[in-house]
Short mmCIF file of C-alpha atoms in Angstrom, two decimals:
data_model
loop_
_atom_site.label_atom_id
_atom_site.label_comp_id
_atom_site.label_asym_id
_atom_site.label_seq_id
_atom_site.Cartn_x
_atom_site.Cartn_y
_atom_site.Cartn_z
CA PRO A 1 5.10 2.39 66.93
CA MET A 2 2.18 3.57 64.81
CA GLY A 3 3.45 7.12 65.07
CA SER A 4 6.94 6.16 63.93
CA GLU A 5 5.53 4.25 60.94
CA ARG A 6 3.44 7.28 60.02
CA MET A 7 6.54 9.47 60.20
CA GLU A 8 8.49 7.12 57.99
CA MET A 9 5.71 7.13 55.40
CA ARG A 10 5.59 10.94 55.44
CA LYS A 11 9.36 11.12 54.95
CA GLN A 12 9.10 8.82 51.97
CA GLN A 13 6.30 10.94 50.46
CA MET A 14 8.28 14.15 50.97
CA SER A 15 11.37 12.54 49.48
CA THR A 16 9.40 11.45 46.44
CA THR A 17 7.86 14.93 46.05
CA GLN A 18 11.28 16.57 46.16
CA GLU A 19 12.72 14.19 43.57
CA THR A 20 9.85 14.55 41.13
CA PRO A 21 10.67 18.06 39.70
CA GLY A 22 14.24 17.07 38.95
CA THR A 23 13.10 13.88 37.39
CA ALA A 24 10.55 15.72 35.26
CA GLN A 25 13.29 18.05 34.03
CA ALA A 26 15.43 15.05 33.15
CA GLN A 27 12.53 13.59 31.21
CA GLN A 28 11.91 16.84 29.37
CA SER A 29 15.55 17.37 28.45
CA THR A 30 15.88 13.74 27.41
CA GLY A 31 12.78 13.98 25.22
CA ASN A 32 14.24 17.05 23.54
CA ARG A 33 17.36 15.13 22.57
CA GLY A 34 15.36 12.92 20.22
CA SER A 35 13.68 9.56 20.02
CA ASN A 36 16.93 7.58 20.31
CA ALA A 37 17.73 8.94 23.79
CA CYS A 38 16.69 7.02 26.89
CA CYS A 39 14.96 8.81 29.73
CA PHE A 40 15.48 8.34 33.47
CA CYS A 41 11.83 8.26 34.38
CA TRP A 42 11.16 6.92 37.87
CA CYS A 43 7.75 5.52 36.98
CA CYS A 44 9.01 3.16 34.25
CA CYS A 45 5.70 3.55 32.45
CA CYS A 46 4.98 3.81 28.71
CA SER A 47 4.09 7.50 28.99
CA CYS A 48 7.67 8.65 29.45
CA SER A 49 9.01 11.25 27.08
CA CYS A 50 11.44 9.13 25.09
CA LEU A 51 8.79 6.56 24.17
CA THR A 52 6.32 9.33 23.35
CA VAL A 53 8.75 10.90 20.91
CA ARG A 54 9.59 7.50 19.41
CA ASN A 55 5.89 6.68 18.96
CA GLN A 56 5.30 10.05 17.31
CA ASP A 57 8.16 9.41 14.86
CA GLU A 58 6.79 5.98 14.01
CA GLU A 59 3.31 7.43 13.51
CA ARG A 60 4.70 10.08 11.14
CA THR A 61 6.49 7.35 9.16
CA ARG A 62 3.31 5.30 8.85
CA THR A 63 1.29 8.37 7.89
CA SER A 64 3.81 9.28 5.18
CA HIS A 65 3.62 5.75 3.73
CA GLU A 66 -0.19 5.79 3.84
CA LEU A 67 -0.31 9.14 2.07
CA GLN A 68 2.00 7.79 -0.61
CA ALA A 69 -0.36 4.85 -1.13
CA GLU A 70 -3.38 7.18 -1.23
CA SER A 71 -1.70 9.34 -3.89
CA ILE A 72 -2.43 6.62 -6.46
CA PRO A 73 -5.09 8.06 -8.81
CA ASN A 74 -8.53 6.51 -8.55
CA CYS A 75 -8.59 5.98 -12.29
CA GLU A 76 -6.74 6.72 -15.48
CA GLU A 77 -7.76 9.72 -17.51
CA SER A 78 -9.81 8.56 -20.46
CA PRO A 79 -12.85 9.54 -22.49
CA ALA A 80 -16.09 7.77 -21.74
CA PRO A 81 -16.22 4.40 -23.49
CA THR A 82 -18.44 3.91 -26.52
CA LEU A 83 -20.92 1.10 -26.95
CA GLU A 84 -18.62 -0.48 -29.53
CA GLU A 85 -15.69 -0.45 -27.09
CA VAL A 86 -17.72 -1.99 -24.29
CA ASN A 87 -18.97 -4.73 -26.60
CA ALA A 88 -15.36 -5.36 -27.65
CA TRP A 89 -14.38 -5.99 -24.03
CA ALA A 90 -16.47 -9.15 -24.15
CA GLN A 91 -14.49 -10.46 -27.12
CA SER A 92 -11.18 -10.79 -25.29
CA PHE A 93 -9.33 -9.78 -22.16
CA ASP A 94 -6.63 -8.20 -24.32
CA LYS A 95 -9.17 -5.76 -25.78
CA LEU A 96 -10.41 -4.90 -22.31
CA MET A 97 -6.89 -4.12 -21.10
CA LEU A 98 -5.98 -2.21 -24.24
CA THR A 99 -7.91 0.97 -23.36
CA PRO A 100 -7.84 3.14 -20.21
CA ALA A 101 -11.65 3.03 -20.05
CA GLY A 102 -11.56 -0.76 -20.04
CA ARG A 103 -8.89 -0.86 -17.35
CA ASN A 104 -10.85 1.63 -15.24
CA ALA A 105 -14.03 -0.43 -15.41
CA PHE A 106 -12.16 -3.65 -14.65
CA ARG A 107 -10.28 -2.00 -11.82
CA GLU A 108 -13.57 -0.85 -10.29
CA PHE A 109 -14.72 -4.46 -10.35
CA LEU A 110 -11.47 -5.72 -8.81
CA ARG A 111 -11.94 -3.24 -5.99
CA THR A 112 -15.23 -4.92 -5.09
CA GLU A 113 -13.36 -8.24 -4.86
CA PHE A 114 -10.51 -6.73 -2.83
CA SER A 115 -7.98 -7.60 -5.53
CA GLU A 116 -7.33 -4.16 -7.00
CA GLU A 117 -3.62 -4.61 -6.23
CA ASN A 118 -3.35 -6.90 -9.25
CA MET A 119 -4.26 -4.08 -11.62
CA LEU A 120 -2.15 -1.56 -9.70
CA PHE A 121 0.87 -3.84 -9.94
CA TRP A 122 0.35 -4.42 -13.67
CA MET A 123 0.05 -0.66 -14.26
CA ALA A 124 3.16 0.06 -12.19
CA CYS A 125 5.12 -2.45 -14.30
CA GLU A 126 3.89 -0.78 -17.49
CA GLU A 127 5.01 2.59 -16.14
CA LEU A 128 8.42 1.16 -15.21
CA LYS A 129 8.93 -0.02 -18.79
CA GLN A 130 8.64 3.56 -20.02
CA GLU A 131 11.55 4.79 -17.90
CA SER A 132 15.09 5.22 -19.21
CA ASN A 133 16.82 7.01 -16.33
CA LYS A 134 18.78 4.48 -14.26
CA SER A 135 18.21 6.14 -10.89
CA VAL A 136 14.48 6.53 -11.56
CA ILE A 137 14.26 2.89 -12.62
CA GLU A 138 15.97 1.76 -9.41
CA GLU A 139 13.69 3.90 -7.24
CA LYS A 140 10.50 2.77 -8.98
CA ALA A 141 11.61 -0.86 -8.87
CA ARG A 142 12.22 -0.54 -5.13
CA LEU A 143 8.76 0.95 -4.57
CA ILE A 144 7.09 -1.75 -6.67
CA TYR A 145 8.91 -4.41 -4.67
CA GLU A 146 7.91 -2.88 -1.35
CA ASP A 147 4.29 -2.31 -2.39
CA TYR A 148 3.47 -5.52 -4.25
CA ILE A 149 6.17 -8.17 -3.76
CA SER A 150 7.15 -7.88 -0.11
CA ILE A 151 5.32 -10.33 2.14
CA LEU A 152 4.98 -7.50 4.65
CA SER A 153 2.87 -5.38 2.30
CA PRO A 154 -0.94 -5.42 2.59
CA LYS A 155 -1.00 -5.08 -1.23
CA GLU A 156 1.16 -8.14 -1.89
CA VAL A 157 0.21 -9.91 -5.14
CA SER A 158 0.05 -13.69 -5.45
CA LEU A 159 3.21 -15.06 -7.12
CA ASP A 160 4.80 -18.48 -7.14
CA SER A 161 8.22 -19.16 -5.64
CA ARG A 162 9.96 -19.41 -9.02
CA VAL A 163 8.89 -15.91 -10.04
CA ARG A 164 9.85 -14.53 -6.65
CA GLU A 165 13.34 -15.97 -7.02
CA VAL A 166 13.65 -14.33 -10.44
CA ILE A 167 12.60 -10.98 -8.98
CA ASN A 168 15.08 -11.25 -6.12
CA ARG A 169 17.89 -11.88 -8.60
CA ASN A 170 16.76 -9.04 -10.84
CA MET A 171 16.62 -6.61 -7.91
CA LEU A 172 20.41 -6.86 -7.60
CA GLU A 173 20.51 -4.69 -10.71
CA PRO A 174 16.99 -3.37 -11.44
CA SER A 175 15.91 -2.64 -15.00
CA GLN A 176 12.68 -1.86 -16.87
CA HIS A 177 12.08 -5.62 -17.15
CA THR A 178 12.73 -6.63 -13.54
CA PHE A 179 9.10 -7.67 -13.03
CA ASP A 180 8.23 -9.00 -16.50
CA ASP A 181 7.67 -12.59 -15.34
CA ALA A 182 5.60 -11.45 -12.39
CA GLN A 183 3.57 -9.06 -14.54
CA LEU A 184 2.74 -11.85 -16.98
CA GLN A 185 1.70 -14.15 -14.14
CA ILE A 186 -0.65 -11.53 -12.67
CA TYR A 187 -2.03 -10.71 -16.13
CA THR A 188 -2.79 -14.41 -16.64
CA LEU A 189 -4.37 -14.61 -13.18
CA MET A 190 -6.68 -11.68 -13.92
CA HIS A 191 -7.55 -13.16 -17.31
CA ARG A 192 -8.46 -16.60 -16.03
CA ASP A 193 -9.86 -15.75 -12.63
CA SER A 194 -11.35 -12.24 -12.54
CA TYR A 195 -12.23 -11.48 -16.17
CA PRO A 196 -15.05 -14.07 -16.49
CA ARG A 197 -16.68 -12.75 -13.31
CA PHE A 198 -16.33 -9.19 -14.55
CA MET A 199 -18.24 -10.04 -17.71
CA ASN A 200 -21.10 -11.32 -15.56
CA SER A 201 -20.92 -8.49 -13.03
CA ALA A 202 -23.42 -5.72 -12.47
CA ILE A 203 -20.69 -3.18 -13.21
CA TYR A 204 -20.25 -4.40 -16.77
CA LYS A 205 -23.92 -5.15 -17.44
CA ASP A 206 -25.10 -1.78 -16.11
CA LEU A 207 -22.55 0.06 -18.25
CA LEU A 208 -23.54 -1.93 -21.33
CA ARG A 209 -27.25 -1.33 -20.70
CA SER A 210 -26.73 2.40 -20.13
CA LEU A 211 -24.78 2.83 -23.37
CA SER A 212 -27.31 0.73 -25.28
CA GLU A 213 -30.19 2.91 -24.05
CA LYS A 214 -28.32 6.08 -25.02
CA SER A 215 -27.64 4.61 -28.46
CA ILE A 216 -31.34 3.84 -28.96
CA GLU A 217 -32.36 7.33 -27.81
CA ALA A 218 -29.90 8.92 -30.23
#
């Protein structure tokens, strides 16, 4: 009896060995057909070719989106601020936001509070307002929505339900002013919430002190 069981086991092993090359070829040819094809892998494990191809495609999609996000410039091009400009930032939030140097300094501060998306969204809305080509407006509006309005985005800005409803209606026919209400709400949020902390931050005080020392030396 033991011998017969051993023979049966050996037959099963040989049968499996003979089937494996054909199965591997099926996996390879299936993988070559693309990520939508289904393989006939006998192991039913996650390492089969069709899932590998699908995972690679998804990884490329994520990488492309991440590169697009990383293409955002670290700062706007601007000359170094003067002592007079930096002092003016303390007079009002409007004066801070009026110059690229002011926006850059404020954006650096927002990054330390993990709320840089507020400035990025505001800047994207300003850029949208400058467009006149309909197709470009629609594309930029779609990207702004995906990057800053969608609840699935890690850069989603904080907006109330009323403003979100307005945006959803506006997205049916995007224009330069699709996000005006949302932009104003974020501007107000930065003014009331982040601006006072910025004025007391080391970033602002160090910049002011540095420019003051240079002014005295001159």
